[in-house]
Amino acid sequence: MAKRGTQLELSFAKRSKESNDMKLKEPEKDVLGRPATKGDVGLGFRYGLDAEAAEGSVLEVDYDTRKFMKKGSKTEAGCKWLWEFVARLDVQEDGTFEMTGDKYQRAFDYNTGKWTGVRNPCEFFELSLADKDEEAAHRSRIDKAQQHYKSAGREYSYQGTSFEGKFYKGMPIGLFHEWNYEDAKFCSGVVAQSVFWKETKVHVDRWCLEVKGTLPGLHPGSYLLLGNQIATRLAEKNNAYNVAMKGVLHRLGSSYDKVRRDQLLRDQMRAYEAFRPSPRKKDKKSAAAGCASLTQFFKPKPKTADAEDAGTTAPPTTATTAT
């Protein structure tokens, strides 16, 4: 019988013994297991399969495709974002699926050659664990975000405003994206088809997911998706990105098992904390830079969409969703 629990494949850069603050050497591979580029320091954490994979309860996700929307933006080609996912995937008998949950911004590289604003994914796992009733929390979060948009976000976000005590600047909290994803392999033997991806910005680093499509060949049931995705801008004039996701898909059963889901998240946190580098000491300058990490790349003109936040849609004033 396969050993239970999560035994993650983790790839971290070796720590430098020559530095008291344990600065990292450049890793050989990035979060997607590809040759690392300059600036990938500290992002060596990768998801892997546990012993239950032999039983078919865990699948490796390798989802490399393109997403696009009709609304344009003025983001430079080559800019990229690193996202972290904690999502629920429900698959029906006919292969249709719905995905809900959280998408977090973990880092970005606005054509500087290195990641900026890097976050510890355990912070995000803790936020997702805090939701006792995920569906109710999801609705509440979107409602609060849209109220903020109407009261302050729409008018002040591009100059700078705050939400729940946290300053931000750029795309207003409460807006959402609607993306079409090209058909592509999702995991072994399964191709994701007709994927329509809606995501609402509900906090400075957090988005709520509402994704639909088909996954023919995937066993019906409920799953937990844990993974990260790099979105890379393809061209300045066209609002399209290459999106490459690596992660794992844990089968929770024929119905959603929140106890199992929470345990898997805790296992993930322990595995990451066991291998992550010691935190560096931050001076005031670096701390300020971290706080401003989401605003460094904005265009100077107000109401210009920010990078991957471009081409956004405001929350509808009626029951009809704008497209």
PDB file of C-alpha atoms in Angstrom:
ATOM      1  CA  MET A   1       0.000   0.000   0.000  1.00  0.00           C
ATOM      2  CA  ALA A   2       1.362   3.393  -0.926  1.00  0.00           C
ATOM      3  CA  LYS A   3       2.474   5.589   1.934  1.00  0.00           C
ATOM      4  CA  ARG A   4      -0.011   8.325   2.751  1.00  0.00           C
ATOM      5  CA  GLY A   5       0.892  11.983   3.029  1.00  0.00           C
ATOM      6  CA  THR A   6       2.621  14.357   0.795  1.00  0.00           C
ATOM      7  CA  GLN A   7       6.284  13.853  -0.039  1.00  0.00           C
ATOM      8  CA  LEU A   8       7.041  16.781  -2.280  1.00  0.00           C
ATOM      9  CA  GLU A   9       9.836  17.057  -4.764  1.00  0.00           C
ATOM     10  CA  LEU A  10      11.565  20.260  -3.742  1.00  0.00           C
ATOM     11  CA  SER A  11      14.379  21.894  -5.624  1.00  0.00           C
ATOM     12  CA  PHE A  12      16.096  24.755  -3.846  1.00  0.00           C
ATOM     13  CA  ALA A  13      19.247  26.609  -4.622  1.00  0.00           C
ATOM     14  CA  LYS A  14      22.173  25.740  -2.333  1.00  0.00           C
ATOM     15  CA  ARG A  15      22.781  28.199   0.433  1.00  0.00           C
ATOM     16  CA  SER A  16      25.983  30.138   0.375  1.00  0.00           C
ATOM     17  CA  LYS A  17      28.158  29.436   3.405  1.00  0.00           C
ATOM     18  CA  GLU A  18      30.116  32.583   2.745  1.00  0.00           C
ATOM     19  CA  SER A  19      27.317  34.914   3.786  1.00  0.00           C
ATOM     20  CA  ASN A  20      25.928  35.435   7.267  1.00  0.00           C
ATOM     21  CA  ASP A  21      22.476  36.263   5.921  1.00  0.00           C
ATOM     22  CA  MET A  22      22.354  33.000   3.914  1.00  0.00           C
ATOM     23  CA  LYS A  23      21.944  34.575   0.493  1.00  0.00           C
ATOM     24  CA  LEU A  24      21.143  32.047  -2.204  1.00  0.00           C
ATOM     25  CA  LYS A  25      23.210  31.033  -5.171  1.00  0.00           C
ATOM     26  CA  GLU A  26      21.451  31.014  -8.507  1.00  0.00           C
ATOM     27  CA  PRO A  27      19.385  27.790  -8.794  1.00  0.00           C
ATOM     28  CA  GLU A  28      19.947  25.483 -11.735  1.00  0.00           C
ATOM     29  CA  LYS A  29      16.238  25.413 -12.532  1.00  0.00           C
ATOM     30  CA  ASP A  30      13.320  27.765 -12.060  1.00  0.00           C
ATOM     31  CA  VAL A  31       9.917  26.995 -10.546  1.00  0.00           C
ATOM     32  CA  LEU A  32       8.890  25.209 -13.717  1.00  0.00           C
ATOM     33  CA  GLY A  33      11.974  23.008 -13.779  1.00  0.00           C
ATOM     34  CA  ARG A  34      13.496  24.865 -16.711  1.00  0.00           C
ATOM     35  CA  PRO A  35      17.004  26.338 -16.818  1.00  0.00           C
ATOM     36  CA  ALA A  36      16.999  29.264 -14.425  1.00  0.00           C
ATOM     37  CA  THR A  37      17.505  32.816 -15.576  1.00  0.00           C
ATOM     38  CA  LYS A  38      19.178  35.595 -13.654  1.00  0.00           C
ATOM     39  CA  GLY A  39      16.957  36.707 -10.818  1.00  0.00           C
ATOM     40  CA  ASP A  40      15.338  33.347 -10.081  1.00  0.00           C
ATOM     41  CA  VAL A  41      17.051  33.229  -6.687  1.00  0.00           C
ATOM     42  CA  GLY A  42      14.865  31.657  -4.044  1.00  0.00           C
ATOM     43  CA  LEU A  43      12.200  30.427  -6.451  1.00  0.00           C
ATOM     44  CA  GLY A  44      13.456  26.860  -6.665  1.00  0.00           C
ATOM     45  CA  PHE A  45      10.441  25.442  -4.814  1.00  0.00           C
ATOM     46  CA  ARG A  46       8.643  22.978  -7.063  1.00  0.00           C
ATOM     47  CA  TYR A  47       5.619  20.764  -6.640  1.00  0.00           C
ATOM     48  CA  GLY A  48       6.088  17.043  -7.077  1.00  0.00           C
ATOM     49  CA  LEU A  49       4.160  13.796  -6.714  1.00  0.00           C
ATOM     50  CA  ASP A  50       3.745  11.839  -3.503  1.00  0.00           C
ATOM     51  CA  ALA A  51       3.655   8.073  -3.052  1.00  0.00           C
ATOM     52  CA  GLU A  52      -0.071   7.992  -3.746  1.00  0.00           C
ATOM     53  CA  ALA A  53       0.557   8.839  -7.396  1.00  0.00           C
ATOM     54  CA  ALA A  54       0.885   5.122  -8.116  1.00  0.00           C
ATOM     55  CA  GLU A  55      -2.720   4.682  -7.012  1.00  0.00           C
ATOM     56  CA  GLY A  56      -3.919   7.407  -9.340  1.00  0.00           C
ATOM     57  CA  SER A  57      -5.017   9.765  -6.561  1.00  0.00           C
ATOM     58  CA  VAL A  58      -2.425  12.371  -7.551  1.00  0.00           C
ATOM     59  CA  LEU A  59      -1.739  13.643 -11.043  1.00  0.00           C
ATOM     60  CA  GLU A  60       1.056  15.861 -12.276  1.00  0.00           C
ATOM     61  CA  VAL A  61      -0.182  19.053 -13.930  1.00  0.00           C
ATOM     62  CA  ASP A  62       1.864  20.369 -16.848  1.00  0.00           C
ATOM     63  CA  TYR A  63      -0.355  22.975 -18.497  1.00  0.00           C
ATOM     64  CA  ASP A  64       1.453  25.113 -21.064  1.00  0.00           C
ATOM     65  CA  THR A  65      -0.813  27.180 -23.293  1.00  0.00           C
ATOM     66  CA  ARG A  66      -1.801  30.730 -24.266  1.00  0.00           C
ATOM     67  CA  LYS A  67      -4.525  33.015 -22.945  1.00  0.00           C
ATOM     68  CA  PHE A  68      -5.946  36.067 -24.624  1.00  0.00           C
ATOM     69  CA  MET A  69      -8.689  38.690 -24.436  1.00  0.00           C
ATOM     70  CA  LYS A  70     -10.022  41.170 -26.958  1.00  0.00           C
ATOM     71  CA  LYS A  71      -9.401  44.232 -24.822  1.00  0.00           C
ATOM     72  CA  GLY A  72      -5.926  45.594 -25.378  1.00  0.00           C
ATOM     73  CA  SER A  73      -3.233  46.982 -23.115  1.00  0.00           C
ATOM     74  CA  LYS A  74       0.220  48.537 -23.422  1.00  0.00           C
ATOM     75  CA  THR A  75       2.365  46.031 -21.589  1.00  0.00           C
ATOM     76  CA  GLU A  76       5.846  45.318 -22.887  1.00  0.00           C
ATOM     77  CA  ALA A  77       6.504  41.921 -24.405  1.00  0.00           C
ATOM     78  CA  GLY A  78       8.516  39.697 -22.092  1.00  0.00           C
ATOM     79  CA  CYS A  79       7.068  40.930 -18.808  1.00  0.00           C
ATOM     80  CA  LYS A  80       6.121  37.996 -16.614  1.00  0.00           C
ATOM     81  CA  TRP A  81       4.246  37.140 -13.430  1.00  0.00           C
ATOM     82  CA  LEU A  82       4.504  34.224 -11.061  1.00  0.00           C
ATOM     83  CA  TRP A  83       1.174  33.081  -9.646  1.00  0.00           C
ATOM     84  CA  GLU A  84       0.390  30.583  -6.896  1.00  0.00           C
ATOM     85  CA  PHE A  85      -2.831  28.513  -7.007  1.00  0.00           C
ATOM     86  CA  VAL A  86      -4.955  26.885  -4.327  1.00  0.00           C
ATOM     87  CA  ALA A  87      -8.055  25.824  -6.204  1.00  0.00           C
ATOM     88  CA  ARG A  88     -10.924  23.369  -6.120  1.00  0.00           C
ATOM     89  CA  LEU A  89     -11.687  21.481  -9.319  1.00  0.00           C
ATOM     90  CA  ASP A  90     -15.011  19.656  -9.759  1.00  0.00           C
ATOM     91  CA  VAL A  91     -15.315  17.358 -12.781  1.00  0.00           C
ATOM     92  CA  GLN A  92     -18.616  15.961 -14.051  1.00  0.00           C
ATOM     93  CA  GLU A  93     -19.344  12.687 -15.868  1.00  0.00           C
ATOM     94  CA  ASP A  94     -19.395  14.458 -19.244  1.00  0.00           C
ATOM     95  CA  GLY A  95     -15.946  15.966 -18.657  1.00  0.00           C
ATOM     96  CA  THR A  96     -17.120  19.513 -17.926  1.00  0.00           C
ATOM     97  CA  PHE A  97     -15.451  21.150 -14.963  1.00  0.00           C
ATOM     98  CA  GLU A  98     -15.642  24.181 -12.723  1.00  0.00           C
ATOM     99  CA  MET A  99     -12.661  25.567 -10.860  1.00  0.00           C
ATOM    100  CA  THR A 100     -12.955  27.955  -7.933  1.00  0.00           C
ATOM    101  CA  GLY A 101     -10.519  29.115  -5.318  1.00  0.00           C
ATOM    102  CA  ASP A 102      -7.540  31.408  -4.997  1.00  0.00           C
ATOM    103  CA  LYS A 103      -4.878  32.793  -7.288  1.00  0.00           C
ATOM    104  CA  TYR A 104      -2.079  34.763  -5.600  1.00  0.00           C
ATOM    105  CA  GLN A 105       0.620  36.966  -7.041  1.00  0.00           C
ATOM    106  CA  ARG A 106       3.919  35.587  -5.780  1.00  0.00           C
ATOM    107  CA  ALA A 107       6.387  37.665  -7.834  1.00  0.00           C
ATOM    108  CA  PHE A 108       6.799  39.607 -11.079  1.00  0.00           C
ATOM    109  CA  ASP A 109       9.541  40.596 -13.495  1.00  0.00           C
ATOM    110  CA  TYR A 110       8.823  43.710 -15.518  1.00  0.00           C
ATOM    111  CA  ASN A 111      11.682  43.086 -17.966  1.00  0.00           C
ATOM    112  CA  THR A 112      14.358  43.680 -15.337  1.00  0.00           C
ATOM    113  CA  GLY A 113      15.890  40.215 -15.533  1.00  0.00           C
ATOM    114  CA  LYS A 114      14.981  39.309 -11.958  1.00  0.00           C
ATOM    115  CA  TRP A 115      11.915  38.589  -9.869  1.00  0.00           C
ATOM    116  CA  THR A 116      10.537  41.404  -7.718  1.00  0.00           C
ATOM    117  CA  GLY A 117       8.222  41.350  -4.702  1.00  0.00           C
ATOM    118  CA  VAL A 118       8.860  37.651  -4.034  1.00  0.00           C
ATOM    119  CA  ARG A 119       6.448  36.174  -1.488  1.00  0.00           C
ATOM    120  CA  ASN A 120       6.576  33.026   0.600  1.00  0.00           C
ATOM    121  CA  PRO A 121       3.785  30.740  -0.672  1.00  0.00           C
ATOM    122  CA  CYS A 122       3.083  29.581   2.877  1.00  0.00           C
ATOM    123  CA  GLU A 123       1.507  33.000   3.469  1.00  0.00           C
ATOM    124  CA  PHE A 124      -1.000  32.171   0.764  1.00  0.00           C
ATOM    125  CA  PHE A 125      -1.641  28.630   2.028  1.00  0.00           C
ATOM    126  CA  GLU A 126      -2.489  30.088   5.441  1.00  0.00           C
ATOM    127  CA  LEU A 127      -4.935  32.539   3.887  1.00  0.00           C
ATOM    128  CA  SER A 128      -6.713  29.736   2.022  1.00  0.00           C
ATOM    129  CA  LEU A 129      -6.788  27.573   5.164  1.00  0.00           C
ATOM    130  CA  ALA A 130      -8.469  30.390   7.075  1.00  0.00           C
ATOM    131  CA  ASP A 131     -11.654  30.016   4.995  1.00  0.00           C
ATOM    132  CA  LYS A 132     -13.889  27.660   6.971  1.00  0.00           C
ATOM    133  CA  ASP A 133     -16.688  27.967   4.423  1.00  0.00           C
ATOM    134  CA  GLU A 134     -14.872  28.514   1.139  1.00  0.00           C
ATOM    135  CA  GLU A 135     -17.926  29.261  -0.979  1.00  0.00           C
ATOM    136  CA  ALA A 136     -19.303  31.840   1.462  1.00  0.00           C
ATOM    137  CA  ALA A 137     -15.867  33.429   1.889  1.00  0.00           C
ATOM    138  CA  HIS A 138     -15.488  33.594  -1.891  1.00  0.00           C
ATOM    139  CA  ARG A 139     -18.814  35.451  -2.292  1.00  0.00           C
ATOM    140  CA  SER A 140     -18.096  37.768   0.621  1.00  0.00           C
ATOM    141  CA  ARG A 141     -14.657  38.643  -0.700  1.00  0.00           C
ATOM    142  CA  ILE A 142     -16.013  39.549  -4.139  1.00  0.00           C
ATOM    143  CA  ASP A 143     -18.819  41.639  -2.622  1.00  0.00           C
ATOM    144  CA  LYS A 144     -16.388  43.631  -0.469  1.00  0.00           C
ATOM    145  CA  ALA A 145     -14.043  44.141  -3.403  1.00  0.00           C
ATOM    146  CA  GLN A 146     -16.832  45.462  -5.623  1.00  0.00           C
ATOM    147  CA  GLN A 147     -18.054  47.788  -2.887  1.00  0.00           C
ATOM    148  CA  HIS A 148     -14.523  49.136  -2.596  1.00  0.00           C
ATOM    149  CA  TYR A 149     -14.397  49.672  -6.350  1.00  0.00           C
ATOM    150  CA  LYS A 150     -17.544  51.789  -6.290  1.00  0.00           C
ATOM    151  CA  SER A 151     -16.525  53.844  -3.249  1.00  0.00           C
ATOM    152  CA  ALA A 152     -12.795  54.410  -3.835  1.00  0.00           C
ATOM    153  CA  GLY A 153     -11.102  51.997  -6.194  1.00  0.00           C
ATOM    154  CA  ARG A 154     -12.545  53.320  -9.426  1.00  0.00           C
ATOM    155  CA  GLU A 155     -11.597  56.924  -8.654  1.00  0.00           C
ATOM    156  CA  TYR A 156      -8.382  56.671  -6.647  1.00  0.00           C
ATOM    157  CA  SER A 157      -6.634  53.354  -7.313  1.00  0.00           C
ATOM    158  CA  TYR A 158      -4.409  54.580 -10.143  1.00  0.00           C
ATOM    159  CA  GLN A 159      -3.148  57.429  -7.957  1.00  0.00           C
ATOM    160  CA  GLY A 160      -2.996  55.226  -4.875  1.00  0.00           C
ATOM    161  CA  THR A 161      -5.541  54.156  -2.262  1.00  0.00           C
ATOM    162  CA  SER A 162      -5.954  51.535   0.461  1.00  0.00           C
ATOM    163  CA  PHE A 163      -8.071  48.458   0.975  1.00  0.00           C
ATOM    164  CA  GLU A 164      -8.534  46.873   4.411  1.00  0.00           C
ATOM    165  CA  GLY A 165      -5.573  48.863   5.689  1.00  0.00           C
ATOM    166  CA  LYS A 166      -3.180  47.980   2.873  1.00  0.00           C
ATOM    167  CA  PHE A 167      -1.992  50.559   0.352  1.00  0.00           C
ATOM    168  CA  TYR A 168      -2.032  49.712  -3.338  1.00  0.00           C
ATOM    169  CA  LYS A 169      -1.841  51.447  -6.693  1.00  0.00           C
ATOM    170  CA  GLY A 170      -2.929  50.305 -10.138  1.00  0.00           C
ATOM    171  CA  MET A 171      -5.750  48.062 -11.215  1.00  0.00           C
ATOM    172  CA  PRO A 172      -8.709  48.669  -8.871  1.00  0.00           C
ATOM    173  CA  ILE A 173      -9.669  45.918  -6.491  1.00  0.00           C
ATOM    174  CA  GLY A 174     -13.135  44.789  -7.550  1.00  0.00           C
ATOM    175  CA  LEU A 175     -12.424  44.542 -11.292  1.00  0.00           C
ATOM    176  CA  PHE A 176     -12.113  41.246 -13.098  1.00  0.00           C
ATOM    177  CA  HIS A 177     -10.445  39.659 -16.122  1.00  0.00           C
ATOM    178  CA  GLU A 178     -12.065  37.331 -18.613  1.00  0.00           C
ATOM    179  CA  TRP A 179      -9.618  35.172 -20.567  1.00  0.00           C
ATOM    180  CA  ASN A 180      -9.987  32.534 -23.242  1.00  0.00           C
ATOM    181  CA  TYR A 181      -7.429  29.725 -23.015  1.00  0.00           C
ATOM    182  CA  GLU A 182      -6.272  27.779 -26.041  1.00  0.00           C
ATOM    183  CA  ASP A 183      -6.793  24.008 -25.901  1.00  0.00           C
ATOM    184  CA  ALA A 184      -3.722  22.260 -24.522  1.00  0.00           C
ATOM    185  CA  LYS A 185      -2.538  19.263 -22.524  1.00  0.00           C
ATOM    186  CA  PHE A 186      -3.465  19.611 -18.856  1.00  0.00           C
ATOM    187  CA  CYS A 187      -2.034  16.408 -17.446  1.00  0.00           C
ATOM    188  CA  SER A 188      -1.182  12.949 -18.772  1.00  0.00           C
ATOM    189  CA  GLY A 189      -3.889  11.836 -21.214  1.00  0.00           C
ATOM    190  CA  VAL A 190      -6.083  14.882 -20.571  1.00  0.00           C
ATOM    191  CA  VAL A 191      -6.475  17.969 -22.790  1.00  0.00           C
ATOM    192  CA  ALA A 192      -8.144  21.087 -21.387  1.00  0.00           C
ATOM    193  CA  GLN A 193     -10.689  22.360 -23.916  1.00  0.00           C
ATOM    194  CA  SER A 194     -12.882  25.457 -24.296  1.00  0.00           C
ATOM    195  CA  VAL A 195     -11.541  26.984 -21.101  1.00  0.00           C
ATOM    196  CA  PHE A 196     -13.114  30.295 -20.093  1.00  0.00           C
ATOM    197  CA  TRP A 197     -11.286  31.903 -17.212  1.00  0.00           C
ATOM    198  CA  LYS A 198     -12.750  34.639 -15.023  1.00  0.00           C
ATOM    199  CA  GLU A 199     -10.779  36.070 -12.104  1.00  0.00           C
ATOM    200  CA  THR A 200     -11.778  38.920  -9.804  1.00  0.00           C
ATOM    201  CA  LYS A 201      -9.211  40.991  -7.972  1.00  0.00           C
ATOM    202  CA  VAL A 202     -10.288  40.858  -4.319  1.00  0.00           C
ATOM    203  CA  HIS A 203      -7.139  42.075  -2.559  1.00  0.00           C
ATOM    204  CA  VAL A 204      -3.736  43.506  -3.363  1.00  0.00           C
ATOM    205  CA  ASP A 205      -2.246  40.064  -4.153  1.00  0.00           C
ATOM    206  CA  ARG A 206      -5.346  37.873  -4.331  1.00  0.00           C
ATOM    207  CA  TRP A 207      -7.841  36.897  -7.016  1.00  0.00           C
ATOM    208  CA  CYS A 208     -10.971  34.734  -6.833  1.00  0.00           C
ATOM    209  CA  LEU A 209     -11.291  32.182  -9.627  1.00  0.00           C
ATOM    210  CA  GLU A 210     -14.352  31.179 -11.642  1.00  0.00           C
ATOM    211  CA  VAL A 211     -13.146  28.900 -14.427  1.00  0.00           C
ATOM    212  CA  LYS A 212     -15.131  26.592 -16.707  1.00  0.00           C
ATOM    213  CA  GLY A 213     -14.267  24.208 -19.524  1.00  0.00           C
ATOM    214  CA  THR A 214     -13.911  20.509 -20.291  1.00  0.00           C
ATOM    215  CA  LEU A 215     -11.299  17.939 -19.286  1.00  0.00           C
ATOM    216  CA  PRO A 216     -12.236  14.833 -21.279  1.00  0.00           C
ATOM    217  CA  GLY A 217     -10.665  11.727 -19.801  1.00  0.00           C
ATOM    218  CA  LEU A 218     -10.261  13.031 -16.264  1.00  0.00           C
ATOM    219  CA  HIS A 219     -12.043  10.843 -13.714  1.00  0.00           C
ATOM    220  CA  PRO A 220     -15.192  12.559 -12.368  1.00  0.00           C
ATOM    221  CA  GLY A 221     -14.946  13.880  -8.850  1.00  0.00           C
ATOM    222  CA  SER A 222     -13.478  16.633  -6.770  1.00  0.00           C
ATOM    223  CA  TYR A 223      -9.815  17.665  -6.799  1.00  0.00           C
ATOM    224  CA  LEU A 224      -7.407  20.051  -5.119  1.00  0.00           C
ATOM    225  CA  LEU A 225      -5.078  21.895  -7.482  1.00  0.00           C
ATOM    226  CA  LEU A 226      -1.801  23.162  -6.005  1.00  0.00           C
ATOM    227  CA  GLY A 227       0.658  24.744  -8.362  1.00  0.00           C
ATOM    228  CA  ASN A 228       2.312  27.793  -9.771  1.00  0.00           C
ATOM    229  CA  GLN A 229       2.068  29.475 -13.132  1.00  0.00           C
ATOM    230  CA  ILE A 230       4.292  31.857 -15.041  1.00  0.00           C
ATOM    231  CA  ALA A 231       2.443  34.232 -17.362  1.00  0.00           C
ATOM    232  CA  THR A 232       4.654  35.888 -19.993  1.00  0.00           C
ATOM    233  CA  ARG A 233       3.485  38.722 -22.215  1.00  0.00           C
ATOM    234  CA  LEU A 234       3.817  37.763 -25.892  1.00  0.00           C
ATOM    235  CA  ALA A 235       3.505  41.144 -27.645  1.00  0.00           C
ATOM    236  CA  GLU A 236       2.843  44.717 -26.599  1.00  0.00           C
ATOM    237  CA  LYS A 237      -0.094  45.348 -28.927  1.00  0.00           C
ATOM    238  CA  ASN A 238      -1.937  42.062 -28.362  1.00  0.00           C
ATOM    239  CA  ASN A 239      -3.295  41.210 -24.930  1.00  0.00           C
ATOM    240  CA  ALA A 240      -2.059  37.629 -24.952  1.00  0.00           C
ATOM    241  CA  TYR A 241       0.211  35.650 -22.655  1.00  0.00           C
ATOM    242  CA  ASN A 242       1.956  32.333 -22.622  1.00  0.00           C
ATOM    243  CA  VAL A 243       0.881  30.616 -19.390  1.00  0.00           C
ATOM    244  CA  ALA A 244       2.891  27.671 -18.083  1.00  0.00           C
ATOM    245  CA  MET A 245       1.595  25.880 -15.005  1.00  0.00           C
ATOM    246  CA  LYS A 246       3.300  23.149 -13.003  1.00  0.00           C
ATOM    247  CA  GLY A 247       1.650  21.500 -10.044  1.00  0.00           C
ATOM    248  CA  VAL A 248      -0.268  18.574  -8.676  1.00  0.00           C
ATOM    249  CA  LEU A 249      -3.910  17.563  -8.771  1.00  0.00           C
ATOM    250  CA  HIS A 250      -5.009  15.650  -5.663  1.00  0.00           C
ATOM    251  CA  ARG A 251      -8.183  13.625  -6.029  1.00  0.00           C
ATOM    252  CA  LEU A 252     -10.351  14.258  -2.954  1.00  0.00           C
ATOM    253  CA  GLY A 253     -13.049  11.737  -3.853  1.00  0.00           C
ATOM    254  CA  SER A 254     -16.420  11.672  -5.546  1.00  0.00           C
ATOM    255  CA  SER A 255     -17.369  14.693  -3.426  1.00  0.00           C
ATOM    256  CA  TYR A 256     -15.389  17.518  -1.877  1.00  0.00           C
ATOM    257  CA  ASP A 257     -13.426  16.523   1.231  1.00  0.00           C
ATOM    258  CA  LYS A 258     -12.417  19.715   3.035  1.00  0.00           C
ATOM    259  CA  VAL A 259     -10.646  17.853   5.849  1.00  0.00           C
ATOM    260  CA  ARG A 260      -8.401  16.118   3.323  1.00  0.00           C
ATOM    261  CA  ARG A 261      -7.910  19.398   1.438  1.00  0.00           C
ATOM    262  CA  ASP A 262      -6.788  21.215   4.593  1.00  0.00           C
ATOM    263  CA  GLN A 263      -4.413  18.393   5.515  1.00  0.00           C
ATOM    264  CA  LEU A 264      -2.790  18.503   2.088  1.00  0.00           C
ATOM    265  CA  LEU A 265      -2.291  22.259   2.439  1.00  0.00           C
ATOM    266  CA  ARG A 266      -0.668  21.795   5.850  1.00  0.00           C
ATOM    267  CA  ASP A 267       1.586  19.082   4.429  1.00  0.00           C
ATOM    268  CA  GLN A 268       2.567  21.459   1.662  1.00  0.00           C
ATOM    269  CA  MET A 269       3.424  24.195   4.149  1.00  0.00           C
ATOM    270  CA  ARG A 270       5.566  21.875   6.279  1.00  0.00           C
ATOM    271  CA  ALA A 271       7.447  20.626   3.249  1.00  0.00           C
ATOM    272  CA  TYR A 272       8.170  24.137   2.045  1.00  0.00           C
ATOM    273  CA  GLU A 273       9.211  25.446   5.450  1.00  0.00           C
ATOM    274  CA  ALA A 274      11.569  22.501   5.898  1.00  0.00           C
ATOM    275  CA  PHE A 275      13.561  23.468   2.817  1.00  0.00           C
ATOM    276  CA  ARG A 276      13.126  27.196   2.417  1.00  0.00           C
ATOM    277  CA  PRO A 277      16.123  29.482   3.036  1.00  0.00           C
ATOM    278  CA  SER A 278      16.430  31.498   6.212  1.00  0.00           C
ATOM    279  CA  PRO A 279      14.820  34.914   5.756  1.00  0.00           C
ATOM    280  CA  ARG A 280      17.154  37.784   5.096  1.00  0.00           C
ATOM    281  CA  LYS A 281      17.271  40.816   7.328  1.00  0.00           C
ATOM    282  CA  LYS A 282      15.468  43.700   5.701  1.00  0.00           C
ATOM    283  CA  ASP A 283      16.566  47.280   5.994  1.00  0.00           C
ATOM    284  CA  LYS A 284      14.125  50.152   5.685  1.00  0.00           C
ATOM    285  CA  LYS A 285      14.954  50.658   2.029  1.00  0.00           C
ATOM    286  CA  SER A 286      14.283  47.048   1.030  1.00  0.00           C
ATOM    287  CA  ALA A 287      11.149  46.912   3.158  1.00  0.00           C
ATOM    288  CA  ALA A 288       9.779  49.978   1.401  1.00  0.00           C
ATOM    289  CA  ALA A 289      10.636  48.454  -1.957  1.00  0.00           C
ATOM    290  CA  GLY A 290       8.705  45.338  -1.009  1.00  0.00           C
ATOM    291  CA  CYS A 291       5.627  47.361  -0.095  1.00  0.00           C
ATOM    292  CA  ALA A 292       5.797  49.114  -3.445  1.00  0.00           C
ATOM    293  CA  SER A 293       6.406  45.950  -5.419  1.00  0.00           C
ATOM    294  CA  LEU A 294       2.967  45.973  -6.995  1.00  0.00           C
ATOM    295  CA  THR A 295       3.246  49.558  -8.168  1.00  0.00           C
ATOM    296  CA  GLN A 296       6.734  49.832  -9.609  1.00  0.00           C
ATOM    297  CA  PHE A 297       5.707  48.953 -13.124  1.00  0.00           C
ATOM    298  CA  PHE A 298       2.694  51.174 -13.664  1.00  0.00           C
ATOM    299  CA  LYS A 299       2.490  53.610 -16.540  1.00  0.00           C
ATOM    300  CA  PRO A 300       2.599  57.267 -15.472  1.00  0.00           C
ATOM    301  CA  LYS A 301      -0.769  58.145 -16.957  1.00  0.00           C
ATOM    302  CA  PRO A 302      -3.784  57.425 -14.758  1.00  0.00           C
ATOM    303  CA  LYS A 303      -6.328  54.807 -15.736  1.00  0.00           C
ATOM    304  CA  THR A 304      -3.812  52.921 -17.836  1.00  0.00           C
ATOM    305  CA  ALA A 305      -4.108  49.223 -17.096  1.00  0.00           C
ATOM    306  CA  ASP A 306      -1.138  47.676 -15.350  1.00  0.00           C
ATOM    307  CA  ALA A 307       0.704  44.862 -17.043  1.00  0.00           C
ATOM    308  CA  GLU A 308      -1.204  41.603 -16.726  1.00  0.00           C
ATOM    309  CA  ASP A 309      -3.945  43.593 -14.991  1.00  0.00           C
ATOM    310  CA  ALA A 310      -4.668  45.262 -18.343  1.00  0.00           C
ATOM    311  CA  GLY A 311      -7.909  44.913 -20.235  1.00  0.00           C
ATOM    312  CA  THR A 312      -9.941  44.601 -17.062  1.00  0.00           C
ATOM    313  CA  THR A 313     -13.664  44.738 -16.664  1.00  0.00           C
ATOM    314  CA  ALA A 314     -15.564  46.682 -14.023  1.00  0.00           C
ATOM    315  CA  PRO A 315     -18.118  44.885 -11.865  1.00  0.00           C
ATOM    316  CA  PRO A 316     -21.525  45.095 -13.553  1.00  0.00           C
ATOM    317  CA  THR A 317     -24.098  47.537 -12.280  1.00  0.00           C
ATOM    318  CA  THR A 318     -26.814  45.081 -13.276  1.00  0.00           C
ATOM    319  CA  ALA A 319     -27.045  41.307 -13.200  1.00  0.00           C
ATOM    320  CA  THR A 320     -25.466  41.119 -16.635  1.00  0.00           C
ATOM    321  CA  THR A 321     -21.711  40.667 -16.670  1.00  0.00           C
ATOM    322  CA  ALA A 322     -19.807  42.936 -19.019  1.00  0.00           C
ATOM    323  CA  THR A 323     -17.567  41.211 -21.556  1.00  0.00           C
TER     324      THR A 323
END
